[in-house]
PDB file of C-alpha atoms in Angstrom:
ATOM      1  CA  UNK J  77       0.100   0.023  -0.464  1.00 54.00           C
ATOM      2  CA  UNK J  78       1.258   2.960  -1.224  1.00 59.00           C
ATOM      3  CA  UNK J  79      -0.152   5.609   1.308  1.00 70.00           C
ATOM      4  CA  UNK J  80      -3.619   5.779   1.879  1.00 80.00           C
ATOM      5  CA  UNK J  81      -4.062   4.069  -2.057  1.00 86.00           C
ATOM      6  CA  UNK J  82      -4.329   0.444  -2.495  1.00 91.00           C
ATOM      7  CA  UNK J  83      -1.749  -0.466  -5.273  1.00 91.00           C
ATOM      8  CA  UNK J  84      -3.412  -2.680  -7.905  1.00 90.00           C
ATOM      9  CA  UNK J  85      -3.292  -3.076 -12.306  1.00 91.00           C
ATOM     10  CA  UNK J  86      -5.013  -0.233 -13.367  1.00 92.00           C
ATOM     11  CA  UNK J  87      -6.738  -0.521 -17.156  1.00 91.00           C
ATOM     12  CA  UNK J  88      -6.378   1.870 -19.925  1.00 91.00           C
ATOM     13  CA  UNK J  89      -8.230   2.786 -22.816  1.00 91.00           C
ATOM     14  CA  UNK J  90      -5.430   3.229 -24.522  1.00 92.00           C
ATOM     15  CA  UNK J  91      -7.732   3.517 -28.519  1.00 94.00           C
ATOM     16  CA  UNK J  92      -6.557   0.663 -30.670  1.00 96.00           C
ATOM     17  CA  UNK J  93      -6.249   3.490 -34.072  1.00 96.00           C
ATOM     18  CA  UNK J  94      -5.184   0.456 -36.200  1.00 97.00           C
ATOM     19  CA  UNK J  95      -5.094  -4.066 -35.973  1.00 97.00           C
ATOM     20  CA  UNK J  96      -3.478  -6.146 -38.531  1.00 97.00           C
ATOM     21  CA  UNK J  97      -3.948 -10.113 -38.068  1.00 97.00           C
ATOM     22  CA  UNK J  98       0.329 -11.327 -39.092  1.00 96.00           C
ATOM     23  CA  UNK J  99      -0.306 -14.861 -38.633  1.00 96.00           C
ATOM     24  CA  UNK J 100      -3.185 -16.690 -37.655  1.00 96.00           C
ATOM     25  CA  UNK J 101      -2.021 -19.756 -36.028  1.00 93.00           C
ATOM     26  CA  UNK J 102      -3.760 -23.690 -34.704  1.00 89.00           C
ATOM     27  CA  UNK J 103      -4.088 -22.262 -31.068  1.00 87.00           C
ATOM     28  CA  UNK J 104      -3.304 -19.064 -31.237  1.00 90.00           C
ATOM     29  CA  UNK J 105      -2.792 -15.328 -33.402  1.00 95.00           C
ATOM     30  CA  UNK J 106      -0.194 -12.957 -33.542  1.00 97.00           C
ATOM     31  CA  UNK J 107      -1.427  -9.558 -33.932  1.00 97.00           C
ATOM     32  CA  UNK J 108       0.234  -6.114 -34.678  1.00 97.00           C
ATOM     33  CA  UNK J 109      -1.734  -3.047 -33.206  1.00 97.00           C
ATOM     34  CA  UNK J 110      -1.082   0.802 -33.087  1.00 97.00           C
ATOM     35  CA  UNK J 111      -1.205   2.673 -30.613  1.00 96.00           C
ATOM     36  CA  UNK J 112      -2.582   5.629 -29.695  1.00 96.00           C
ATOM     37  CA  UNK J 113      -0.194   6.643 -25.837  1.00 94.00           C
ATOM     38  CA  UNK J 114       0.460   9.204 -24.294  1.00 91.00           C
ATOM     39  CA  UNK J 115       1.178  12.322 -27.271  1.00 93.00           C
ATOM     40  CA  UNK J 116       2.164  10.183 -29.707  1.00 95.00           C
ATOM     41  CA  UNK J 117       2.322   6.339 -31.603  1.00 96.00           C
ATOM     42  CA  UNK J 118       3.136   2.782 -30.960  1.00 95.00           C
ATOM     43  CA  UNK J 119       3.095  -0.264 -32.598  1.00 97.00           C
ATOM     44  CA  UNK J 120       3.097  -3.336 -30.889  1.00 96.00           C
ATOM     45  CA  UNK J 121       3.439  -7.046 -32.153  1.00 96.00           C
ATOM     46  CA  UNK J 122       2.098  -9.978 -29.563  1.00 96.00           C
ATOM     47  CA  UNK J 123       0.286 -13.042 -29.823  1.00 95.00           C
ATOM     48  CA  UNK J 124      -3.306 -13.557 -29.199  1.00 95.00           C
ATOM     49  CA  UNK J 125      -4.728 -16.277 -26.999  1.00 94.00           C
ATOM     50  CA  UNK J 126      -7.590 -17.378 -25.715  1.00 94.00           C
ATOM     51  CA  UNK J 127      -6.660 -18.037 -21.850  1.00 95.00           C
ATOM     52  CA  UNK J 128      -6.045 -20.746 -20.239  1.00 97.00           C
ATOM     53  CA  UNK J 129      -7.360 -22.287 -16.639  1.00 98.00           C
ATOM     54  CA  UNK J 130      -5.087 -24.454 -14.327  1.00 98.00           C
ATOM     55  CA  UNK J 131      -5.361 -26.712 -11.666  1.00 98.00           C
ATOM     56  CA  UNK J 132      -3.276 -27.201  -7.775  1.00 98.00           C
ATOM     57  CA  UNK J 133      -4.902 -30.564  -7.578  1.00 98.00           C
ATOM     58  CA  UNK J 134      -4.344 -31.823  -3.961  1.00 98.00           C
ATOM     59  CA  UNK J 135      -4.891 -35.218  -2.313  1.00 97.00           C
ATOM     60  CA  UNK J 136      -6.168 -36.109   1.024  1.00 97.00           C
ATOM     61  CA  UNK J 137      -1.684 -36.126   2.007  1.00 97.00           C
ATOM     62  CA  UNK J 138      -1.572 -32.633   1.017  1.00 96.00           C
ATOM     63  CA  UNK J 139       0.369 -33.973  -1.898  1.00 98.00           C
ATOM     64  CA  UNK J 140       0.334 -32.372  -5.329  1.00 98.00           C
ATOM     65  CA  UNK J 141      -0.982 -33.877  -8.693  1.00 98.00           C
ATOM     66  CA  UNK J 142       2.202 -32.552 -11.104  1.00 98.00           C
ATOM     67  CA  UNK J 143       2.597 -33.799 -15.329  1.00 96.00           C
ATOM     68  CA  UNK J 144       5.342 -34.181 -17.310  1.00 94.00           C
ATOM     69  CA  UNK J 145       4.897 -33.899 -20.746  1.00 91.00           C
ATOM     70  CA  UNK J 146       6.472 -32.424 -23.572  1.00 88.00           C
ATOM     71  CA  UNK J 147       7.113 -29.246 -24.756  1.00 88.00           C
ATOM     72  CA  UNK J 148       8.612 -27.897 -28.331  1.00 86.00           C
ATOM     73  CA  UNK J 149       9.822 -24.546 -27.008  1.00 88.00           C
ATOM     74  CA  UNK J 150      11.526 -25.364 -24.278  1.00 89.00           C
ATOM     75  CA  UNK J 151      12.493 -28.251 -25.784  1.00 90.00           C
ATOM     76  CA  UNK J 152      11.823 -30.068 -22.210  1.00 90.00           C
ATOM     77  CA  UNK J 153       9.606 -32.446 -20.965  1.00 91.00           C
ATOM     78  CA  UNK J 154       8.819 -29.850 -18.295  1.00 94.00           C
ATOM     79  CA  UNK J 155       6.423 -30.679 -14.940  1.00 96.00           C
ATOM     80  CA  UNK J 156       3.145 -28.360 -14.578  1.00 97.00           C
ATOM     81  CA  UNK J 157       0.081 -29.081 -13.815  1.00 98.00           C
ATOM     82  CA  UNK J 158      -2.587 -29.657 -15.222  1.00 97.00           C
ATOM     83  CA  UNK J 159      -4.201 -26.985 -17.335  1.00 96.00           C
ATOM     84  CA  UNK J 160      -5.892 -26.038 -20.821  1.00 94.00           C
ATOM     85  CA  UNK J 161      -7.502 -23.120 -23.399  1.00 95.00           C
ATOM     86  CA  UNK J 162     -10.389 -21.523 -22.626  1.00 95.00           C
ATOM     87  CA  UNK J 163     -11.167 -22.260 -25.684  1.00 93.00           C
ATOM     88  CA  UNK J 164     -14.946 -24.389 -25.268  1.00 93.00           C
ATOM     89  CA  UNK J 165     -17.404 -21.957 -26.100  1.00 93.00           C
ATOM     90  CA  UNK J 166     -19.450 -20.292 -23.045  1.00 94.00           C
ATOM     91  CA  UNK J 167     -17.646 -22.090 -20.733  1.00 96.00           C
ATOM     92  CA  UNK J 168     -16.046 -21.284 -17.713  1.00 97.00           C
ATOM     93  CA  UNK J 169     -12.552 -20.535 -16.142  1.00 98.00           C
ATOM     94  CA  UNK J 170     -13.494 -23.448 -13.626  1.00 98.00           C
ATOM     95  CA  UNK J 171     -15.188 -25.321 -15.858  1.00 98.00           C
ATOM     96  CA  UNK J 172     -12.241 -25.930 -18.029  1.00 97.00           C
ATOM     97  CA  UNK J 173     -10.234 -26.683 -15.093  1.00 98.00           C
ATOM     98  CA  UNK J 174     -12.498 -29.482 -14.518  1.00 97.00           C
ATOM     99  CA  UNK J 175     -11.955 -30.299 -17.758  1.00 95.00           C
ATOM    100  CA  UNK J 176      -9.030 -30.475 -17.704  1.00 94.00           C
ATOM    101  CA  UNK J 177      -8.257 -32.431 -14.853  1.00 96.00           C
ATOM    102  CA  UNK J 178     -10.222 -35.162 -16.314  1.00 94.00           C
ATOM    103  CA  UNK J 179      -8.561 -35.100 -19.090  1.00 91.00           C
ATOM    104  CA  UNK J 180      -5.058 -35.086 -18.193  1.00 91.00           C
ATOM    105  CA  UNK J 181      -5.176 -36.684 -14.761  1.00 93.00           C
ATOM    106  CA  UNK J 182      -8.668 -39.192 -14.951  1.00 93.00           C
ATOM    107  CA  UNK J 183      -9.099 -37.502 -11.801  1.00 96.00           C
ATOM    108  CA  UNK J 184     -12.632 -35.207 -10.644  1.00 97.00           C
ATOM    109  CA  UNK J 185     -12.336 -32.757  -7.641  1.00 98.00           C
ATOM    110  CA  UNK J 186     -15.421 -32.597  -5.202  1.00 98.00           C
ATOM    111  CA  UNK J 187     -14.234 -29.106  -4.044  1.00 98.00           C
ATOM    112  CA  UNK J 188     -12.861 -26.269  -5.568  1.00 98.00           C
ATOM    113  CA  UNK J 189     -12.080 -22.763  -4.768  1.00 97.00           C
ATOM    114  CA  UNK J 190      -9.916 -20.012  -7.211  1.00 98.00           C
ATOM    115  CA  UNK J 191      -6.611 -19.986  -6.077  1.00 98.00           C
ATOM    116  CA  UNK J 192      -5.246 -17.043  -8.219  1.00 98.00           C
ATOM    117  CA  UNK J 193      -5.670 -15.337 -12.071  1.00 98.00           C
ATOM    118  CA  UNK J 194      -2.476 -14.028 -14.050  1.00 97.00           C
ATOM    119  CA  UNK J 195      -0.850 -13.012 -17.183  1.00 96.00           C
ATOM    120  CA  UNK J 196       1.631 -14.687 -18.186  1.00 94.00           C
ATOM    121  CA  UNK J 197       3.851 -12.269 -20.259  1.00 93.00           C
ATOM    122  CA  UNK J 198       1.730  -9.527 -20.809  1.00 92.00           C
ATOM    123  CA  UNK J 199       5.337  -7.895 -22.484  1.00 92.00           C
ATOM    124  CA  UNK J 200       4.161 -10.646 -25.344  1.00 94.00           C
ATOM    125  CA  UNK J 201       0.945 -12.161 -25.522  1.00 94.00           C
ATOM    126  CA  UNK J 202      -3.225 -11.780 -23.276  1.00 94.00           C
ATOM    127  CA  UNK J 203      -2.583 -14.384 -22.179  1.00 95.00           C
ATOM    128  CA  UNK J 204      -4.584 -14.871 -18.967  1.00 97.00           C
ATOM    129  CA  UNK J 205      -4.174 -18.522 -16.236  1.00 98.00           C
ATOM    130  CA  UNK J 206      -6.931 -18.800 -14.473  1.00 98.00           C
ATOM    131  CA  UNK J 207      -5.475 -20.991 -11.359  1.00 98.00           C
ATOM    132  CA  UNK J 208      -7.885 -23.277  -9.154  1.00 98.00           C
ATOM    133  CA  UNK J 209      -6.771 -25.891  -5.497  1.00 98.00           C
ATOM    134  CA  UNK J 210      -9.210 -28.585  -5.710  1.00 98.00           C
ATOM    135  CA  UNK J 211      -9.147 -31.187  -3.603  1.00 98.00           C
ATOM    136  CA  UNK J 212     -12.183 -33.827  -2.037  1.00 98.00           C
ATOM    137  CA  UNK J 213     -10.108 -36.165  -5.222  1.00 97.00           C
ATOM    138  CA  UNK J 214     -11.735 -39.614  -7.240  1.00 94.00           C
ATOM    139  CA  UNK J 215     -10.922 -41.171 -10.229  1.00 90.00           C
ATOM    140  CA  UNK J 216     -13.467 -39.847 -13.090  1.00 90.00           C
ATOM    141  CA  UNK J 217     -15.833 -41.660 -14.776  1.00 82.00           C
ATOM    142  CA  UNK J 218     -14.641 -42.747 -17.455  1.00 74.00           C
ATOM    143  CA  UNK J 219     -10.229 -42.601 -18.932  1.00 71.00           C
ATOM    144  CA  UNK J 220      -9.734 -40.110 -21.484  1.00 64.00           C
ATOM    145  CA  UNK J 221      -7.610 -40.816 -24.597  1.00 65.00           C
ATOM    146  CA  UNK J 222      -4.591 -38.802 -25.154  1.00 58.00           C
ATOM    147  CA  UNK J 223      -2.501 -37.987 -28.489  1.00 60.00           C
ATOM    148  CA  UNK J 224       0.257 -35.377 -29.592  1.00 61.00           C
ATOM    149  CA  UNK J 225       2.671 -34.164 -26.158  1.00 60.00           C
ATOM    150  CA  UNK J 226      -0.423 -35.785 -24.439  1.00 63.00           C
ATOM    151  CA  UNK J 227      -0.568 -39.271 -25.569  1.00 61.00           C
ATOM    152  CA  UNK J 228       3.346 -39.557 -23.073  1.00 78.00           C
ATOM    153  CA  UNK J 229       2.234 -37.666 -19.976  1.00 86.00           C
ATOM    154  CA  UNK J 230       3.394 -39.043 -16.401  1.00 90.00           C
ATOM    155  CA  UNK J 231       1.720 -38.175 -13.257  1.00 93.00           C
ATOM    156  CA  UNK J 232       3.248 -37.564 -10.620  1.00 96.00           C
ATOM    157  CA  UNK J 233       2.616 -37.123  -6.603  1.00 97.00           C
ATOM    158  CA  UNK J 234       4.780 -34.917  -4.726  1.00 98.00           C
ATOM    159  CA  UNK J 235       4.580 -33.337  -1.122  1.00 98.00           C
ATOM    160  CA  UNK J 236       3.354 -29.660  -1.476  1.00 98.00           C
ATOM    161  CA  UNK J 237       6.513 -28.695   0.115  1.00 98.00           C
ATOM    162  CA  UNK J 238       8.756 -30.604  -2.017  1.00 98.00           C
ATOM    163  CA  UNK J 239       7.684 -28.529  -5.060  1.00 98.00           C
ATOM    164  CA  UNK J 240       7.515 -25.792  -3.601  1.00 98.00           C
ATOM    165  CA  UNK J 241      11.587 -26.254  -2.687  1.00 98.00           C
ATOM    166  CA  UNK J 242      12.127 -27.600  -5.887  1.00 98.00           C
ATOM    167  CA  UNK J 243      10.864 -24.739  -7.194  1.00 98.00           C
ATOM    168  CA  UNK J 244      13.114 -21.983  -5.646  1.00 98.00           C
ATOM    169  CA  UNK J 245      15.925 -24.650  -6.449  1.00 98.00           C
ATOM    170  CA  UNK J 246      15.261 -24.317  -9.619  1.00 97.00           C
ATOM    171  CA  UNK J 247      13.955 -27.834 -10.977  1.00 97.00           C
ATOM    172  CA  UNK J 248      10.348 -26.737 -11.921  1.00 97.00           C
ATOM    173  CA  UNK J 249      10.610 -23.775 -13.529  1.00 96.00           C
ATOM    174  CA  UNK J 250       6.929 -24.365 -15.957  1.00 96.00           C
ATOM    175  CA  UNK J 251       5.601 -20.412 -14.863  1.00 96.00           C
ATOM    176  CA  UNK J 252       2.260 -21.875 -13.987  1.00 97.00           C
ATOM    177  CA  UNK J 253       3.309 -24.399 -11.677  1.00 97.00           C
ATOM    178  CA  UNK J 254       5.059 -21.907  -8.995  1.00 98.00           C
ATOM    179  CA  UNK J 255       2.397 -19.328  -9.142  1.00 98.00           C
ATOM    180  CA  UNK J 256       0.360 -22.605  -8.799  1.00 98.00           C
ATOM    181  CA  UNK J 257       2.008 -24.358  -5.505  1.00 98.00           C
ATOM    182  CA  UNK J 258       3.223 -21.007  -3.933  1.00 98.00           C
ATOM    183  CA  UNK J 259      -0.570 -19.246  -3.956  1.00 98.00           C
ATOM    184  CA  UNK J 260      -1.499 -23.143  -2.628  1.00 98.00           C
ATOM    185  CA  UNK J 261       1.156 -23.485   0.570  1.00 98.00           C
ATOM    186  CA  UNK J 262       0.543 -19.539   0.938  1.00 97.00           C
ATOM    187  CA  UNK J 263      -3.546 -20.492   1.527  1.00 96.00           C
ATOM    188  CA  UNK J 264      -2.851 -23.230   4.079  1.00 95.00           C
ATOM    189  CA  UNK J 265      -0.174 -21.647   5.538  1.00 93.00           C
ATOM    190  CA  UNK J 266      -2.893 -18.918   6.012  1.00 88.00           C
TER     191      UNK J 266
END
């Protein structure tokens, strides 16, 4: 807090003078916008992203569900929490999180609560990820077929404190996992 003011991100209604679709992708697009800003104009290219939802699923022993899958841009099989795009019309972020937990880990949860929402890379894309804490886990009624990067997903359960330690040791660097396990740890502590 600065003085009596609570600091928060502020919306800016900058006039977009011109917007070009530079590249139309299968999942997201690249745009180039000319924006009136201050006394001039700026041009910015960015990834136009549909957003995503992610799940920090904790079992009765406070172990977090981690999945590992191949991510081509970083050439790693990184550790993540279940997550997916907000790409189904009419589906809320919570419904997306529920769907992704079932699709990626064949699990459902009896309790859900919002953890935090984050902009992943605000200088390069408009993606927002909504993270949820899921508890009361049980097997889904159906096992989901997986393809592409999801075909060889590896699932592990790790004590939440160990996942936090792995983040600080630099062994797990996925931003959504990092945000999720730190937020869940704080939620449980508080």
